[in-house]
mmCIF file of C-alpha atoms and ligand atoms in Angstrom:
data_model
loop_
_atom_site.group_PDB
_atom_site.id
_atom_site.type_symbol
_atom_site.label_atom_id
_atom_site.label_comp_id
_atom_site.label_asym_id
_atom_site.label_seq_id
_atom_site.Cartn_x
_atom_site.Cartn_y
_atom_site.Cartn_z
ATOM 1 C CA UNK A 1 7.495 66.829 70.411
ATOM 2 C CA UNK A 2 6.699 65.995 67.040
ATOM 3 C CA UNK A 3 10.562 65.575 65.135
ATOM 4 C CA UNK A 4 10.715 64.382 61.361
ATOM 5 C CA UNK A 5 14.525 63.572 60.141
ATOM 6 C CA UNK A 6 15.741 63.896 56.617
ATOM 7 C CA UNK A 7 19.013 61.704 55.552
ATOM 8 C CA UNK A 8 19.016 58.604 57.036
ATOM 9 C CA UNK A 9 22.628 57.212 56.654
ATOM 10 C CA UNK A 10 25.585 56.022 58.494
ATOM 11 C CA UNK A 11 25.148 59.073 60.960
ATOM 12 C CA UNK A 12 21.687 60.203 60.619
ATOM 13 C CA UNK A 13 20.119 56.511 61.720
ATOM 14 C CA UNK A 14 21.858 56.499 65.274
ATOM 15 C CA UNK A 15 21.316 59.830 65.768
ATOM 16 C CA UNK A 16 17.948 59.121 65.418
ATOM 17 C CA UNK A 17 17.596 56.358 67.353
ATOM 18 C CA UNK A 18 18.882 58.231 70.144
ATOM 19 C CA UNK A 19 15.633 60.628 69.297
ATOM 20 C CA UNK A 20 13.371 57.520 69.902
ATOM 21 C CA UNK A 21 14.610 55.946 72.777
ATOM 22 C CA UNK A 22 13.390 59.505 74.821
ATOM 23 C CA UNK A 23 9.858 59.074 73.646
ATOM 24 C CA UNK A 24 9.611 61.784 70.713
ATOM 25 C CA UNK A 25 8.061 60.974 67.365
ATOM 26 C CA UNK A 26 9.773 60.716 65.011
ATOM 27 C CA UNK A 27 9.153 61.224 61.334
ATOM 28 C CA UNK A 28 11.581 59.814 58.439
ATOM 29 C CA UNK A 29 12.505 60.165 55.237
ATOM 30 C CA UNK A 30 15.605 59.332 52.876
ATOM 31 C CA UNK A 31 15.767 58.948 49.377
ATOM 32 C CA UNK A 32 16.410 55.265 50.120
ATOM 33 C CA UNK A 33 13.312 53.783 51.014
ATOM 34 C CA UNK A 34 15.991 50.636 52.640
ATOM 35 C CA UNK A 35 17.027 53.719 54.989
ATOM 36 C CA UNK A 36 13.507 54.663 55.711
ATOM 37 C CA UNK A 37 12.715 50.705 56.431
ATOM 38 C CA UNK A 38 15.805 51.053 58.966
ATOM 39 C CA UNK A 39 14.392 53.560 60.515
ATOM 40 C CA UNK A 40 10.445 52.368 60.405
ATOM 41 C CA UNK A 41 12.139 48.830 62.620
ATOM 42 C CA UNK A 42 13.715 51.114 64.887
ATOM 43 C CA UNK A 43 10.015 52.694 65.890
ATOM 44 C CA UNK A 44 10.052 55.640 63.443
ATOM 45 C CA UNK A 45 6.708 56.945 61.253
ATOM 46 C CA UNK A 46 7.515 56.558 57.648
ATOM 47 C CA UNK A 47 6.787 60.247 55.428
ATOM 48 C CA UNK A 48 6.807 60.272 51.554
ATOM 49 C CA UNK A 49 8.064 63.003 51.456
ATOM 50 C CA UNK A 50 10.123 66.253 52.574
ATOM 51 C CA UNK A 51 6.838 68.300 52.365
ATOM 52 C CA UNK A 52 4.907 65.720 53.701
ATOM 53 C CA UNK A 53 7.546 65.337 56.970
ATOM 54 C CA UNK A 54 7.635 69.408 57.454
ATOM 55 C CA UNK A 55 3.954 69.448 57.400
ATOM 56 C CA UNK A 56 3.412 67.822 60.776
ATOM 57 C CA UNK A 57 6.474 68.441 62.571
ATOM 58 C CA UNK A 58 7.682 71.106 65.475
ATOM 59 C CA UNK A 59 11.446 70.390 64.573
ATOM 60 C CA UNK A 60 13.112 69.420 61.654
ATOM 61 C CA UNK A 61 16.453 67.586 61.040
ATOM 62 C CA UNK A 62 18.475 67.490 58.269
ATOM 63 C CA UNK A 63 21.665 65.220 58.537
ATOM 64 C CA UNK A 64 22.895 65.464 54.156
ATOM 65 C CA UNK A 65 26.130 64.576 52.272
ATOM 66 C CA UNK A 66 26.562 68.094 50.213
ATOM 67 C CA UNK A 67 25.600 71.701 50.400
ATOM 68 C CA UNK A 68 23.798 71.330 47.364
ATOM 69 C CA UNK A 69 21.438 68.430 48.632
ATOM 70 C CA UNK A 70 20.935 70.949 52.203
ATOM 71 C CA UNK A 71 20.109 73.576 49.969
ATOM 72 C CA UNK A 72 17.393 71.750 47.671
ATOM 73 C CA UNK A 73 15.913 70.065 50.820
ATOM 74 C CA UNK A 74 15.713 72.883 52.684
ATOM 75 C CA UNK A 75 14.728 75.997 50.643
ATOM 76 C CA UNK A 76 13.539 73.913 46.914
ATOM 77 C CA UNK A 77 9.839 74.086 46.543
ATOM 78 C CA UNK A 78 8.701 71.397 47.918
ATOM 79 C CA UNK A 79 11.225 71.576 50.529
ATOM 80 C CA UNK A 80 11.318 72.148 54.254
ATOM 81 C CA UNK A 81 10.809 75.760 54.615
ATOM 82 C CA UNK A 82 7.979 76.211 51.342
ATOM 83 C CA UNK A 83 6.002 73.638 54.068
ATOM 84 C CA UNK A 84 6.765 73.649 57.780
ATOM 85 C CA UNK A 85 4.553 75.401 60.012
ATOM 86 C CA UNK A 86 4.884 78.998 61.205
ATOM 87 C CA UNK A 87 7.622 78.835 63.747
ATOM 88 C CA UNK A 88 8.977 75.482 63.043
ATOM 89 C CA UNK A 89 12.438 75.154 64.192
ATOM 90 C CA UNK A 90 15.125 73.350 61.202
ATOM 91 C CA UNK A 91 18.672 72.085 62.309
ATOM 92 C CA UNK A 92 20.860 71.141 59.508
ATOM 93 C CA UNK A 93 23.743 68.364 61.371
ATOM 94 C CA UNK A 94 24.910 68.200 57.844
ATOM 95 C CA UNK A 95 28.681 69.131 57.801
ATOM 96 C CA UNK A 96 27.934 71.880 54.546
ATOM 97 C CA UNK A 97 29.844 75.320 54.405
ATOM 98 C CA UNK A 98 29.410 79.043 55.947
ATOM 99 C CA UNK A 99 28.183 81.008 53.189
ATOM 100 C CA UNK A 100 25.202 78.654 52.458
ATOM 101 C CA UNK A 101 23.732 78.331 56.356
ATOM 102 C CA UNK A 102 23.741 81.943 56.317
ATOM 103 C CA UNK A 103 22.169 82.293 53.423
ATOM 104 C CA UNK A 104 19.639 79.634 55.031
ATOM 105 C CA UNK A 105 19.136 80.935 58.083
ATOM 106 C CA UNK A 106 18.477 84.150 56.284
ATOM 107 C CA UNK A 107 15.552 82.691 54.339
ATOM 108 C CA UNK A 108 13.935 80.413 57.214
ATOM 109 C CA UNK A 109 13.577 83.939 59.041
ATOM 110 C CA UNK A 110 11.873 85.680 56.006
ATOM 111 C CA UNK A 111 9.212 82.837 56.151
ATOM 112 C CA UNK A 112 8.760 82.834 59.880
ATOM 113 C CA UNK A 113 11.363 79.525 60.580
ATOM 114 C CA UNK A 114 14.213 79.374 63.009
ATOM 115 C CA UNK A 115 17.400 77.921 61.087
ATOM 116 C CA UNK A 116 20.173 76.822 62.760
ATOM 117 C CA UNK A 117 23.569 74.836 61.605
ATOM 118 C CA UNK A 118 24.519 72.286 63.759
ATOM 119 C CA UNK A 119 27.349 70.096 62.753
ATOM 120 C CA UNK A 120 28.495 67.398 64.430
ATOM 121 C CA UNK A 121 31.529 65.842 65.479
ATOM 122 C CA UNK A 122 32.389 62.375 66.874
ATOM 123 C CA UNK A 123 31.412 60.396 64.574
ATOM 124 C CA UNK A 124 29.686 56.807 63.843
ATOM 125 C CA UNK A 125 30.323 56.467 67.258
ATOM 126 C CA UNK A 126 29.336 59.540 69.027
ATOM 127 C CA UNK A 127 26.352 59.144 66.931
ATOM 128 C CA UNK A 128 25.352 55.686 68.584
ATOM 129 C CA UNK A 129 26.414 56.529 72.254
ATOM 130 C CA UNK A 130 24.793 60.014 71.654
ATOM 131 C CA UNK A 131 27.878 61.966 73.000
ATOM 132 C CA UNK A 132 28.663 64.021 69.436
ATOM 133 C CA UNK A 133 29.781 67.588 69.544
ATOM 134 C CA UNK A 134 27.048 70.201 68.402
ATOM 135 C CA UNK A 135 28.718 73.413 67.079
ATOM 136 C CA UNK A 136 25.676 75.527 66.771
ATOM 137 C CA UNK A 137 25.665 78.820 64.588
ATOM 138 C CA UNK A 138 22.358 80.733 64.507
ATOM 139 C CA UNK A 139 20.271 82.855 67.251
ATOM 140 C CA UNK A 140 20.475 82.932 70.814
ATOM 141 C CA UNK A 141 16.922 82.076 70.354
ATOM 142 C CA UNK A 142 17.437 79.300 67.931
ATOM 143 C CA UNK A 143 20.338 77.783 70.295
ATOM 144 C CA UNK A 144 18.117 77.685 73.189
ATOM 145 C CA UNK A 145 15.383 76.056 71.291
ATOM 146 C CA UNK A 146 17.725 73.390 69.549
ATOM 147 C CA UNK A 147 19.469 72.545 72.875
ATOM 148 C CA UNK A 148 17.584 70.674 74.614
ATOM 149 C CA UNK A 149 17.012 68.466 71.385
ATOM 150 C CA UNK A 150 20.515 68.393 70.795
ATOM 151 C CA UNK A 151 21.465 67.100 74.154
ATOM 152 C CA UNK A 152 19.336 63.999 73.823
ATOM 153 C CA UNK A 153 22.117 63.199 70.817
ATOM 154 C CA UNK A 154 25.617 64.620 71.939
ATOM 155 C CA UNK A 155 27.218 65.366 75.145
ATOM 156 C CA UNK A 156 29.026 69.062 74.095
ATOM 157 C CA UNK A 157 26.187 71.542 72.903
ATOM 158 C CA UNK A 158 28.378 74.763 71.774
ATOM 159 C CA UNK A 159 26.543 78.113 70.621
ATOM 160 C CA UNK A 160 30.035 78.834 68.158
ATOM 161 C CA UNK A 161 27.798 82.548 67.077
ATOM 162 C CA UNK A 162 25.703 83.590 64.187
ATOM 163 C CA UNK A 163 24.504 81.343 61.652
ATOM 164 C CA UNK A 164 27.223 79.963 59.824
ATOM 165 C CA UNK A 165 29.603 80.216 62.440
ATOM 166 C CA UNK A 166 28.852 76.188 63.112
ATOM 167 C CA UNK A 167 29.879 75.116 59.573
ATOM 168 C CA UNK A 168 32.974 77.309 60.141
ATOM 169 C CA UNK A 169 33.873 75.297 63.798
ATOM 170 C CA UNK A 170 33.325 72.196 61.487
ATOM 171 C CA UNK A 171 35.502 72.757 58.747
ATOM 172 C CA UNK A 172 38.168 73.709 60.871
ATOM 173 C CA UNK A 173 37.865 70.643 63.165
ATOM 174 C CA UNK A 174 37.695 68.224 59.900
ATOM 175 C CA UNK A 175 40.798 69.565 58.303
ATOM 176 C CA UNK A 176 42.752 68.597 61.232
ATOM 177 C CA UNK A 177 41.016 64.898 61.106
ATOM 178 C CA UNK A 178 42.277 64.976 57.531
ATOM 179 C CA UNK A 179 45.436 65.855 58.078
ATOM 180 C CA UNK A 180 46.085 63.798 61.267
ATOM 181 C CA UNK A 181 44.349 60.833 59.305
ATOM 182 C CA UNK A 182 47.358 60.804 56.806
ATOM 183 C CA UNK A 183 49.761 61.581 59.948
ATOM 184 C CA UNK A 184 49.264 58.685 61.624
ATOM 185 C CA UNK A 185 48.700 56.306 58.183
ATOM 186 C CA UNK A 186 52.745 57.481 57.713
ATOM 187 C CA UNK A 187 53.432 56.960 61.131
ATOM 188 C CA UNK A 188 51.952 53.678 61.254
ATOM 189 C CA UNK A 189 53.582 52.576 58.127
ATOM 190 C CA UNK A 190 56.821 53.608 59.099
ATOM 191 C CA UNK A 191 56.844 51.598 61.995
ATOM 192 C CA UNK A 192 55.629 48.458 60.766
ATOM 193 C CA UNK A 193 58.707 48.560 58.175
ATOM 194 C CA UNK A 194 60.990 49.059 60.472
ATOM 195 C CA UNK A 195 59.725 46.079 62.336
ATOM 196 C CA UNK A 196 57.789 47.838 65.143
ATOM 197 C CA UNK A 197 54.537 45.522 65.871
ATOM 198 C CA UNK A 198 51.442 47.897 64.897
ATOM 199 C CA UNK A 199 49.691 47.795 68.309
ATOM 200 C CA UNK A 200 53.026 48.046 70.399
ATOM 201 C CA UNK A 201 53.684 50.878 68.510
ATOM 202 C CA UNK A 202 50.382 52.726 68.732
ATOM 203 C CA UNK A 203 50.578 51.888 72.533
ATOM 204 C CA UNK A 204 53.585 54.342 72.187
ATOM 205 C CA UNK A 205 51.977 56.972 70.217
ATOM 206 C CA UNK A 206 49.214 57.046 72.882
ATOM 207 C CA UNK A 207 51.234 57.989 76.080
ATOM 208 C CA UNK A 208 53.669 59.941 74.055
ATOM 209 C CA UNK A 209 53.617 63.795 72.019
ATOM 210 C CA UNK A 210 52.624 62.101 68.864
ATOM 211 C CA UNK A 211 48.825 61.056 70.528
ATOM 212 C CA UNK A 212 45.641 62.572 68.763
ATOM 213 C CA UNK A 213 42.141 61.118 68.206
ATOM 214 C CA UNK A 214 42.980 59.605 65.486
ATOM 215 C CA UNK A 215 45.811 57.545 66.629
ATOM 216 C CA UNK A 216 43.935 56.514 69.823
ATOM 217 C CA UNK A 217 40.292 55.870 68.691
ATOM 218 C CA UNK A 218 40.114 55.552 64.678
ATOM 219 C CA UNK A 219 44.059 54.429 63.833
ATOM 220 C CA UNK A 220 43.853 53.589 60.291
ATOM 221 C CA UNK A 221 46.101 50.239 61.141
ATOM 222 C CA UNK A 222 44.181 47.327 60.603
ATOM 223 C CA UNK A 223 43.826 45.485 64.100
ATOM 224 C CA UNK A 224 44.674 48.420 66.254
ATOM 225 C CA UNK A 225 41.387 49.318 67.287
ATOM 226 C CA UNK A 226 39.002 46.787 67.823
ATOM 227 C CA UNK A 227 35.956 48.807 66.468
ATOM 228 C CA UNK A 228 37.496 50.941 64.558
ATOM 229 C CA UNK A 229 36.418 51.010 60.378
ATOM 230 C CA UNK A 230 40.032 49.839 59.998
ATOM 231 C CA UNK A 231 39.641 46.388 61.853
ATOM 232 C CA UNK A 232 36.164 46.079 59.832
ATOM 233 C CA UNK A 233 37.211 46.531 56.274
ATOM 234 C CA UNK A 234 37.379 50.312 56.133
ATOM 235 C CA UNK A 235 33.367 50.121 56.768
ATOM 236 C CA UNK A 236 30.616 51.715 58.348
ATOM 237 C CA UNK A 237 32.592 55.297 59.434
ATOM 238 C CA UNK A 238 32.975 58.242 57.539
ATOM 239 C CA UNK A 239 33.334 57.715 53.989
ATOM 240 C CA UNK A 240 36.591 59.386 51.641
ATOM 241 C CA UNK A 241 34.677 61.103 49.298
ATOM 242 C CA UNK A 242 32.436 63.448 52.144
ATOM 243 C CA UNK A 243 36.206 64.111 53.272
ATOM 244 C CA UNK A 244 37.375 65.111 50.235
ATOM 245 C CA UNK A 245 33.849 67.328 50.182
ATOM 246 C CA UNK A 246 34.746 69.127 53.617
ATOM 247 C CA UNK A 247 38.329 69.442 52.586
ATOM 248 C CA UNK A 248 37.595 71.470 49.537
ATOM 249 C CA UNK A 249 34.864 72.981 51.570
ATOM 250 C CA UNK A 250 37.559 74.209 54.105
ATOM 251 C CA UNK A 251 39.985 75.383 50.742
ATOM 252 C CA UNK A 252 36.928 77.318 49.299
ATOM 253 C CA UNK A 253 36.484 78.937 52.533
ATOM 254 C CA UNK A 254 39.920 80.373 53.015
ATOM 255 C CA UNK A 255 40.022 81.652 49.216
ATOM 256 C CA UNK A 256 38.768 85.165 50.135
ATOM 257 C CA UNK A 257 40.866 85.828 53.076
ATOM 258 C CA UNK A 258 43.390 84.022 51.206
ATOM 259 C CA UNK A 259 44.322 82.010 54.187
ATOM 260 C CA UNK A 260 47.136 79.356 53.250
ATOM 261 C CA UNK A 261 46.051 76.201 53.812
ATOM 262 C CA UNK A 262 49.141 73.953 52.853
ATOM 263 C CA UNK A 263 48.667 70.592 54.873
ATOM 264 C CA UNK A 264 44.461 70.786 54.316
ATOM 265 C CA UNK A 265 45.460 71.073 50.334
ATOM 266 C CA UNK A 266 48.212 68.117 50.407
ATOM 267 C CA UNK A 267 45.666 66.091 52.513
ATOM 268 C CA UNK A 268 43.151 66.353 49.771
ATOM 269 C CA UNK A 269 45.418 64.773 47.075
ATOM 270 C CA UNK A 270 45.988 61.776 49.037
ATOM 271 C CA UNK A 271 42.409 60.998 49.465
ATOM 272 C CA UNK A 272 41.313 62.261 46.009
ATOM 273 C CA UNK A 273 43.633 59.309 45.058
ATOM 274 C CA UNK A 274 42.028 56.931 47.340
ATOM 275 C CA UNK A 275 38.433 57.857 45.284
ATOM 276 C CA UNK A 276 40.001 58.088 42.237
ATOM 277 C CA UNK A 277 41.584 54.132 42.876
ATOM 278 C CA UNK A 278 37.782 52.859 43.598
ATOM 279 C CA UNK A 279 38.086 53.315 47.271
ATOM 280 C CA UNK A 280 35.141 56.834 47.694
ATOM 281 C CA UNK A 281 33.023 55.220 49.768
ATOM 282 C CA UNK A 282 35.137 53.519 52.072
ATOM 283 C CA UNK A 283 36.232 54.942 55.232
ATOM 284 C CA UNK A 284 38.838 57.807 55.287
ATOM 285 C CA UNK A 285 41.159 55.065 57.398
ATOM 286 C CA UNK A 286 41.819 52.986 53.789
ATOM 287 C CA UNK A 287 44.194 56.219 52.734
ATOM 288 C CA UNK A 288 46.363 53.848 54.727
ATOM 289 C CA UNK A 289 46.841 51.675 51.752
ATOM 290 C CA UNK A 290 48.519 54.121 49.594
ATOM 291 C CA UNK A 291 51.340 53.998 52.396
ATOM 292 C CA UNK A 292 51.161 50.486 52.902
ATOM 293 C CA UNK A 293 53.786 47.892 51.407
HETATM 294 P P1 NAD B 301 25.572 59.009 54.368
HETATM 295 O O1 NAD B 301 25.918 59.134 52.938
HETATM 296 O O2 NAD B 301 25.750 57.715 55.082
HETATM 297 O O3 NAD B 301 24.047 59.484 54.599
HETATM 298 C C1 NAD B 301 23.421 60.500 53.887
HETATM 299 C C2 NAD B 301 21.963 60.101 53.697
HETATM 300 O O4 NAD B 301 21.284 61.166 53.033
HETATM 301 C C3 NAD B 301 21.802 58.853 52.819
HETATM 302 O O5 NAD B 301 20.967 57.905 53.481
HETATM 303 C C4 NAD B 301 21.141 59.387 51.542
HETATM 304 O O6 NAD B 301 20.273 58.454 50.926
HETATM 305 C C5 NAD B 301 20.385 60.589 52.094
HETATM 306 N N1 NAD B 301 20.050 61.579 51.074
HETATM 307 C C6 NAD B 301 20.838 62.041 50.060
HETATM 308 N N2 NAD B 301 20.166 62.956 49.328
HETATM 309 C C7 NAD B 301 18.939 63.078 49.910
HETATM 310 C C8 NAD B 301 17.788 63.863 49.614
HETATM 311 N N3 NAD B 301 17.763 64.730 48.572
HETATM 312 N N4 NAD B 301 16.693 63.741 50.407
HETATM 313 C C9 NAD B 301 16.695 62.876 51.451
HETATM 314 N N5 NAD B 301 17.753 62.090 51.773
HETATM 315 C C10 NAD B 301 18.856 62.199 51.009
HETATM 316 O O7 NAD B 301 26.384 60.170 55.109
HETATM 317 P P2 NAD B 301 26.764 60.261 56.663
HETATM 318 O O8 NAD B 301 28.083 59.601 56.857
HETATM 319 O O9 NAD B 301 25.594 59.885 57.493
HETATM 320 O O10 NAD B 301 27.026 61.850 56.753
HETATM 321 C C11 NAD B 301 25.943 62.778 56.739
HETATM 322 C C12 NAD B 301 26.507 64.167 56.988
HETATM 323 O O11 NAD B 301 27.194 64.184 58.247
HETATM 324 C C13 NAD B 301 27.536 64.631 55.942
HETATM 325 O O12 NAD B 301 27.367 65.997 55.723
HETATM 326 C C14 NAD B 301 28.874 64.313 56.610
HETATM 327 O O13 NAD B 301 29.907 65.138 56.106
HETATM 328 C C15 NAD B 301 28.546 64.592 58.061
HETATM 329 N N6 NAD B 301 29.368 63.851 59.041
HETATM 330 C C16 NAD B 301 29.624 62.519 58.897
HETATM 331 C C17 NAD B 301 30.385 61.853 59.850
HETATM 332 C C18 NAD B 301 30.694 60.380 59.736
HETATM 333 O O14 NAD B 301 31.561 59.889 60.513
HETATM 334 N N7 NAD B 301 30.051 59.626 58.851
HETATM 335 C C19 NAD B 301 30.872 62.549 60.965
HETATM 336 C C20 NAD B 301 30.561 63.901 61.111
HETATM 337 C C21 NAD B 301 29.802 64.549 60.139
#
């Protein structure tokens, strides 16, 4: 199958790779052309551009920072869907909101494309050992045509319902990783200045009620987790500033139904203060400086 990917970052790369390694080719592009090099060493064919990448291929990907870049890439003029052949399939991964994947999937279907949104969970590394979480909004028909693509880059391939009904799965999943991110920073904190030895105390958290993925595989503590952007100068994960997007992506989506959304609002503040001290494209685990001593 002939694949091109668009957004070639900390996610999109692995995910990828993953692509390559089962014999597809792959197409790339990325506003960086360092990104597109990345991808070129890892066996990828360079494109120029978005139209030239939906010309020739049977799938594309889309894995962007914003709605507003999705939208542009996908529906602009010389974007996906103005070029990719009659019954091309497009899955956005991009983590964007609701409203605009229907309104996607509702224009891919006028020009004879199958849209779905497929955002992804797990992470940097779900995205390198290819066992992210797909929540898929869109068509039975899309679903079964994305699957099998899906499961050569994630482990848990979930049809969530119609199209937007992905990006809803994703912004509730993301404001609990906000929230539970500045959880376990005060947890953390606490413990360390009341003497507690960070990875004794994590240790704790792990076998006890207080345990969540955030504690056990990302803990913001430096040293905790071996891997984890913590231990590697808040690098290489999942930077602040697309939190503080899918945070206010989650608060814009409860507006109508006027859904409180206390904790998801508080949650925000903290990391809009992280950006707002320098630290936007670090990893969300550096909010655990502002409870540091
Ligand atoms: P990133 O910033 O590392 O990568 C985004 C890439 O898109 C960059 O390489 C950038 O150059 C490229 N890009 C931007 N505008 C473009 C355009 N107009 N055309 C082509 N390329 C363009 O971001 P990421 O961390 O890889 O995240 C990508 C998406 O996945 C976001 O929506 C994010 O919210 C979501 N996500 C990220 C993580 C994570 O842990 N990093 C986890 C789950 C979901």
């Amino acid at each position: 199958m002939d694949i091109g990917f668009i957004g070639l970052g900390h996610m999109g790369l692995p995910m990828l790779g993953n692509l390559l390694a089962t014999g597809h080719t792959v197409r790339a592009f990325d506003t960086s052309s360092g990104a597109i090099a990345q991808a070129v060493e890892r066996g990828a064919l360079p494109s120029r551009s978005v139209a030239e990448l939906a010309a020739s291929a049977d799938v594309v990907i889309t894995m962007l920072p914003t709605p507003s870049v999705v939208r542009g890439v996908i529906c602009g003029p010389d974007g996906v869907l103005a070029h990719a052949r009659q019954g091309a399939l497009v899955i956005d991964c991009s983590t964007s909101d609701p409203h605009t994947a229907a309104e996607i999937e509702m224009i891919g279907a006028a020009s004879g494309k199958t849209v779905v949104d497929a955002p992804v969970s797990g992470g940097v590394p779900g995205a390198k050992a290819a066992t992210l979480t797909f929540m898929v909004g869109g068509s039975d028909l899309g679903f079964e045509s994305a699957r099998p693509i899906l499961s050569v880059m994630g482990k848990n391939i979930v049809h969530c319902g119609p199209a937007g009904s992905g990006q809803a799965a994703k912004l509730c999943n993301n404001l609990l990783l906000g929230v539970s991110t500045i959880a376990v920073s005060e947890s953390m904190c606490l413990g360390v200045s009341l003497g507690l030895a960070p990875d004794v105390l994590a240790q704790i958290i792990n076998t006890s009620s207080g345990r969540c993925w955030v504690s056990e595989v990302y803990n913001p503590y430096p040293g905790v987790v071996a891997d984890a952007p913590a231990s590697n100068g808040f690098s290489g994960g999942f930077a602040c500033d697309l939190m503080i997007k899918d945070l206010s992506l989650a608060l814009d989506s409860a507006h109508n139904s006027r859904q409180p959304l206390p904790m998801t609002a508080l949650s925000k503040q903290f990391f809009q203060v992280l950006s707002h001290q320098g630290g936007g494209s670090k990893d969300i685990s550096a909010v655990v400086g502002l409870f540091k001593k």
